[in-house]
Amino acid sequence: MTRGKFAICVAAGQLFGSVFAFVLDRQLTGQWHLYYLLALLCSVVIVGAVLYAVFPYTPESLLKLRHTDRIRKYSDEKFEAVADRLTGLK
Amino acid sequence: MGNEAALQEKQIEMAKELLFSGEQLPSFAQGLFIGQFDHARVLPFPEVNAEEKQRAEEFCTRLNAWMDEHVNADAIDREANIPDSVIRGLGELGVLGCTISKEYGGLEFSHYAYCRMVEEVARRCGSLTLFINAHQSIGMKALLLYGSKDQKDRWLPPLARGEVLAAFALTEPNAGSDANGVETRAVYDAARKAYVINGKKQWITNGGIADILTVMAQTEVDTPKGKQDRVTAFLVTPDMPGFKVTDVALEKVGMRGTKTAKLEFENLVVPEENILGTLGGGLKIALNVLNFGRTTFSAGCTGNCKDMMERAIAHAKTRHQFDKPLAAFGLVKEKIATMAALTYAVEASTYLTAGLLDRGEEDFKLETAIIKCFASEAQWRICYEAMQILGGRSFFTDQPFERYMRDARLNTIGEGANEVLRTFLIAAVGLGDIGLKVEGMLESKSKIGGFGKLLGFGASSIERMLKTPTVPVKSQELRGEADQLAAATRRFGVAVMRALATHRKAVLEKQMLCNRIADCVIALYTATAVISKLDADLVRANGTKDRLANDIAVAKLYCAMAFEKIDQSLETLFKNNDDQFEAVSDRLTGGKQIK
């Protein structure tokens, strides 16, 4: 999944939530609030754009990072293994 | 504040001078600052052809045989002298003219071959390495790069034969790392069609024994802003009236075999045809010469690191304590593995950079500064670890380690102190390159305005910054490290943009922050070199199965160390104790009043 698709999914989720809140508001107050609707739509666009631009990882890259986490592991075993190879200890 | 502003302006001017004019792609290391991994430049590992490699190896075999017979590194250090017979021998072998083109009688070595030769010399003797580098890598480099045909015709043939020695005279009592601050002045005398030079130079390797010197002096130059002082490079010979050697060989800690001189020029008359390059173009010449010098500097570190590591391993295998060889103890293992990982990275980075130079890359100032800092610091660390393994034995002069230690001490200071290179060159040029493109952003009064201009920096740059680049290695063995390197590059690019947006122009004054940025880019570049070298070796099955297995383990360990360093540096980029350090230091030095 690309970062763009990920942002669209999140933004779509928020849009669904926004519409739901808007309809609920209509049910509770008996009125359609145009400004409230516009504000919600704007926030959807902004959240989507910010997520796309700023969020550093896609779900895929997060998985990849988890996979490669073991490479980052600064383990004693790595040092021992290298030294044993070079000294022929094992 | 006025002085600060002027100083900053000067730094930016120097950064502009450092950045080559004209349209061109940023260098590989510069690309890292915007989260770009220009893999076409570093993958596959740039190498010279097989013929050149073979020529270099054959030359090194001859050189080693000659050194076995004629070079006594301990005696050179003890007597603080490289015998004339050794200098003559180096000349006859072609060592002293190996970078000069065949047209002038030299061997026309590639950067790779020159580095291989330096590596072999450095395995034995630091003084001899410095002597050769001072003569060839910086002493005659300006003549090779910027000399006119007449100047080359006159000087290169005797230099190629090793009959004359060259030196590079930049450092002065009040100017060292700040190359633009030289106070030696050259005034034009129209009647004599010559420049009259007055001033002092110090710590000039080979300065008192050289037959030709590249001397940097301030000259008055017509500029669009009126008459201004600009540095100019002159070819000077000791027979010119007014040339004085005030100290031919200063006593020093290490590299004792080399002659480090103090010079004085009193109305030294230099014909105008002895100008190297253009009038006022000396700063670029000086910086460019030093850029080349730093590559060969690292080659020297490579040779010495290998020798120290091999000696330490041999000792750890044979020395027994508590009924076990030293090599069986965990802390000794850690030291051996660290030495091996650093040595591999120093070698890979040196030859990656040499390969880039051989391929004709025009802009390599960042890469050469990176490897100089990395190699000299790795060498110092390896020396420490090796001495710890050898224990008391390393403290006595029958072992070469005390000499190695004294020699290595120069390398983090010479050819630009590492602190200066990290902040004024690596961070300043890397950030400055982006900064010059978004100068408005740096000069912005507000963070929001600055960030707005940053966003206007260019859609392509932003996308590069936000997109995780690809590191297309061929070997599956290195796939994980390559992915990790790509992710680290992007994270670094984002952090750089954040630093610029947060601090704007003042970012260059945040030296501790700049140092962490330099740490990151050093780790990225060296990890790149390690991955690229090993990838090439694995693809070509270059080496025995056992050696390749060792290399894989060592390279993977270095990558883990480099990624750990990047993590640490990025984590502390914005949340750190820098203010506390500054406050304590200012209290003790009266720092704020000193300005």
Tab-separated table of N, CA, C and O in Angstrom, chain A residues 3 53 56-57 64-65 68 71-74 78-80 82-87 89, chain B residues 317 327-328 333 336-338 340 466 480-481 483-484 490-491 549-550 553 560-561 567:
chain	number	residue	atom	x	y	z
A	3	ARG	N	1.845	5.346	0.386
A	3	ARG	CA	1.521	6.351	1.387
A	3	ARG	C	0.245	7.104	0.991
A	3	ARG	O	-0.593	7.447	1.810
A	53	ALA	N	1.874	14.041	3.602
A	53	ALA	CA	3.144	14.766	3.537
A	53	ALA	C	4.065	14.474	4.713
A	53	ALA	O	5.268	14.366	4.552
A	56	PRO	N	5.871	9.669	8.214
A	56	PRO	CA	7.049	9.130	7.519
A	56	PRO	C	6.912	7.707	6.985
A	56	PRO	O	7.591	7.333	6.069
A	57	TYR	N	6.041	6.938	7.584
A	57	TYR	CA	6.010	5.540	7.172
A	57	TYR	C	4.657	5.137	6.610
A	57	TYR	O	3.616	5.562	7.102
A	64	LYS	N	8.120	-3.428	7.089
A	64	LYS	CA	9.475	-3.686	6.630
A	64	LYS	C	10.482	-3.333	7.729
A	64	LYS	O	11.448	-4.025	7.965
A	65	LEU	N	10.175	-2.218	8.418
A	65	LEU	CA	11.074	-1.797	9.492
A	65	LEU	C	11.099	-2.829	10.603
A	65	LEU	O	12.136	-3.139	11.160
A	68	THR	N	13.225	-5.553	9.607
A	68	THR	CA	14.664	-5.288	9.632
A	68	THR	C	15.149	-4.820	11.000
A	68	THR	O	16.305	-4.484	11.152
A	71	ILE	N	18.226	-6.191	12.291
A	71	ILE	CA	19.503	-5.695	11.783
A	71	ILE	C	20.026	-4.589	12.691
A	71	ILE	O	21.203	-4.463	12.946
A	72	ARG	N	19.068	-3.807	13.202
A	72	ARG	CA	19.459	-2.694	14.048
A	72	ARG	C	19.951	-3.182	15.407
A	72	ARG	O	20.649	-2.479	16.094
A	73	LYS	N	19.527	-4.373	15.761
A	73	LYS	CA	19.822	-4.844	17.099
A	73	LYS	C	21.332	-4.846	17.329
A	73	LYS	O	22.089	-5.454	16.593
A	74	TYR	N	21.713	-4.099	18.333
A	74	TYR	CA	23.124	-3.871	18.601
A	74	TYR	C	23.576	-4.928	19.594
A	74	TYR	O	23.916	-4.641	20.726
A	78	LYS	N	26.591	-10.300	17.983
A	78	LYS	CA	27.174	-9.885	16.698
A	78	LYS	C	28.665	-9.625	16.847
A	78	LYS	O	29.468	-10.015	16.002
A	79	PHE	N	29.010	-8.918	17.919
A	79	PHE	CA	30.424	-8.626	18.157
A	79	PHE	C	31.200	-9.926	18.379
A	79	PHE	O	32.278	-10.123	17.829
A	80	GLU	N	30.622	-10.800	19.186
A	80	GLU	CA	31.306	-12.066	19.486
A	80	GLU	C	31.520	-12.879	18.214
A	80	GLU	O	32.586	-13.451	17.993
A	82	VAL	N	31.737	-11.904	15.108
A	82	VAL	CA	32.769	-11.329	14.239
A	82	VAL	C	34.156	-11.633	14.804
A	82	VAL	O	35.061	-12.076	14.080
A	83	ALA	N	34.333	-11.407	16.095
A	83	ALA	CA	35.651	-11.634	16.709
A	83	ALA	C	36.055	-13.108	16.582
A	83	ALA	O	37.202	-13.415	16.237
A	84	ASP	N	35.114	-14.001	16.839
A	84	ASP	CA	35.436	-15.433	16.760
A	84	ASP	C	35.843	-15.849	15.354
A	84	ASP	O	36.703	-16.703	15.159
A	85	ARG	N	35.196	-15.230	14.378
A	85	ARG	CA	35.575	-15.509	12.990
A	85	ARG	C	37.015	-15.092	12.725
A	85	ARG	O	37.788	-15.815	12.107
A	86	LEU	N	37.347	-13.881	13.186
A	86	LEU	CA	38.662	-13.328	12.867
A	86	LEU	C	39.790	-13.997	13.651
A	86	LEU	O	40.917	-14.073	13.173
A	87	THR	N	39.491	-14.452	14.846
A	87	THR	CA	40.547	-15.090	15.637
A	87	THR	C	40.552	-16.602	15.430
A	87	THR	O	41.449	-17.286	15.914
A	89	LEU	N	38.518	-18.618	16.728
A	89	LEU	CA	38.283	-19.263	18.025
A	89	LEU	C	37.287	-20.399	17.926
A	89	LEU	O	37.369	-21.385	18.638
B	317	LYS	N	45.313	-14.029	20.064
B	317	LYS	CA	45.260	-15.475	19.836
B	317	LYS	C	46.349	-16.209	20.612
B	317	LYS	O	46.182	-17.361	20.991
B	327	ALA	N	41.668	-13.845	23.249
B	327	ALA	CA	40.571	-13.819	22.269
B	327	ALA	C	39.304	-14.475	22.779
B	327	ALA	O	38.231	-14.320	22.179
B	328	ALA	N	39.384	-15.216	23.877
B	328	ALA	CA	38.191	-15.891	24.410
B	328	ALA	C	37.414	-15.001	25.377
B	328	ALA	O	36.325	-15.364	25.815
B	333	LYS	N	36.817	-9.627	22.620
B	333	LYS	CA	36.046	-9.891	21.390
B	333	LYS	C	35.397	-8.606	20.891
B	333	LYS	O	35.376	-8.309	19.689
B	336	ILE	N	38.024	-6.489	19.205
B	336	ILE	CA	38.459	-7.016	17.901
B	336	ILE	C	37.376	-6.779	16.844
B	336	ILE	O	37.657	-6.338	15.724
B	337	ALA	N	36.133	-7.063	17.230
B	337	ALA	CA	35.039	-6.884	16.269
B	337	ALA	C	34.881	-5.415	15.896
B	337	ALA	O	34.667	-5.072	14.718
B	338	THR	N	35.016	-4.523	16.873
B	338	THR	CA	34.909	-3.081	16.582
B	338	THR	C	36.017	-2.644	15.634
B	338	THR	O	35.774	-1.914	14.671
B	340	ALA	N	37.630	-4.475	13.515
B	340	ALA	CA	37.414	-5.044	12.178
B	340	ALA	C	36.331	-4.269	11.425
B	340	ALA	O	36.491	-3.956	10.235
B	466	LEU	N	10.352	13.277	1.169
B	466	LEU	CA	9.327	12.495	1.852
B	466	LEU	C	9.252	11.047	1.385
B	466	LEU	O	8.690	10.208	2.055
B	480	GLY	N	18.292	-6.402	3.678
B	480	GLY	CA	17.828	-5.773	4.917
B	480	GLY	C	18.601	-4.515	5.226
B	480	GLY	O	18.021	-3.469	5.561
B	481	GLU	N	19.930	-4.570	5.109
B	481	GLU	CA	20.767	-3.396	5.388
B	481	GLU	C	20.454	-2.275	4.400
B	481	GLU	O	20.426	-1.096	4.771
B	483	ASP	N	17.575	-1.696	2.848
B	483	ASP	CA	16.291	-1.084	3.230
B	483	ASP	C	16.471	-0.139	4.414
B	483	ASP	O	15.893	0.942	4.474
B	484	GLN	N	17.277	-0.601	5.338
B	484	GLN	CA	17.523	0.206	6.531
B	484	GLN	C	18.243	1.506	6.166
B	484	GLN	O	17.941	2.580	6.695
B	490	ARG	N	16.031	8.835	4.405
B	490	ARG	CA	14.825	9.665	4.370
B	490	ARG	C	14.606	10.369	5.713
B	490	ARG	O	14.292	11.549	5.763
B	491	ARG	N	14.807	9.629	6.788
B	491	ARG	CA	14.627	10.226	8.117
B	491	ARG	C	15.616	11.369	8.317
B	491	ARG	O	15.294	12.398	8.903
B	549	ALA	N	32.717	-14.664	3.749
B	549	ALA	CA	31.879	-14.889	4.938
B	549	ALA	C	32.303	-13.946	6.061
B	549	ALA	O	31.458	-13.376	6.771
B	550	ASN	N	33.617	-13.767	6.216
B	550	ASN	CA	34.112	-12.808	7.214
B	550	ASN	C	33.632	-11.399	6.886
B	550	ASN	O	33.173	-10.657	7.761
B	553	ALA	N	29.978	-10.768	7.782
B	553	ALA	CA	29.770	-10.576	9.226
B	553	ALA	C	30.265	-9.199	9.667
B	553	ALA	O	29.587	-8.479	10.409
B	560	ALA	N	25.112	-2.119	11.526
B	560	ALA	CA	24.360	-1.999	12.788
B	560	ALA	C	24.906	-0.851	13.619
B	560	ALA	O	24.146	-0.073	14.214
B	561	MET	N	26.240	-0.721	13.652
B	561	MET	CA	26.857	0.370	14.424
B	561	MET	C	26.485	1.729	13.831
B	561	MET	O	26.186	2.688	14.554
B	567	ASP	N	20.492	6.724	14.773
B	567	ASP	CA	19.360	6.782	15.711
B	567	ASP	C	19.676	7.707	16.877
B	567	ASP	O	18.885	8.575	17.235
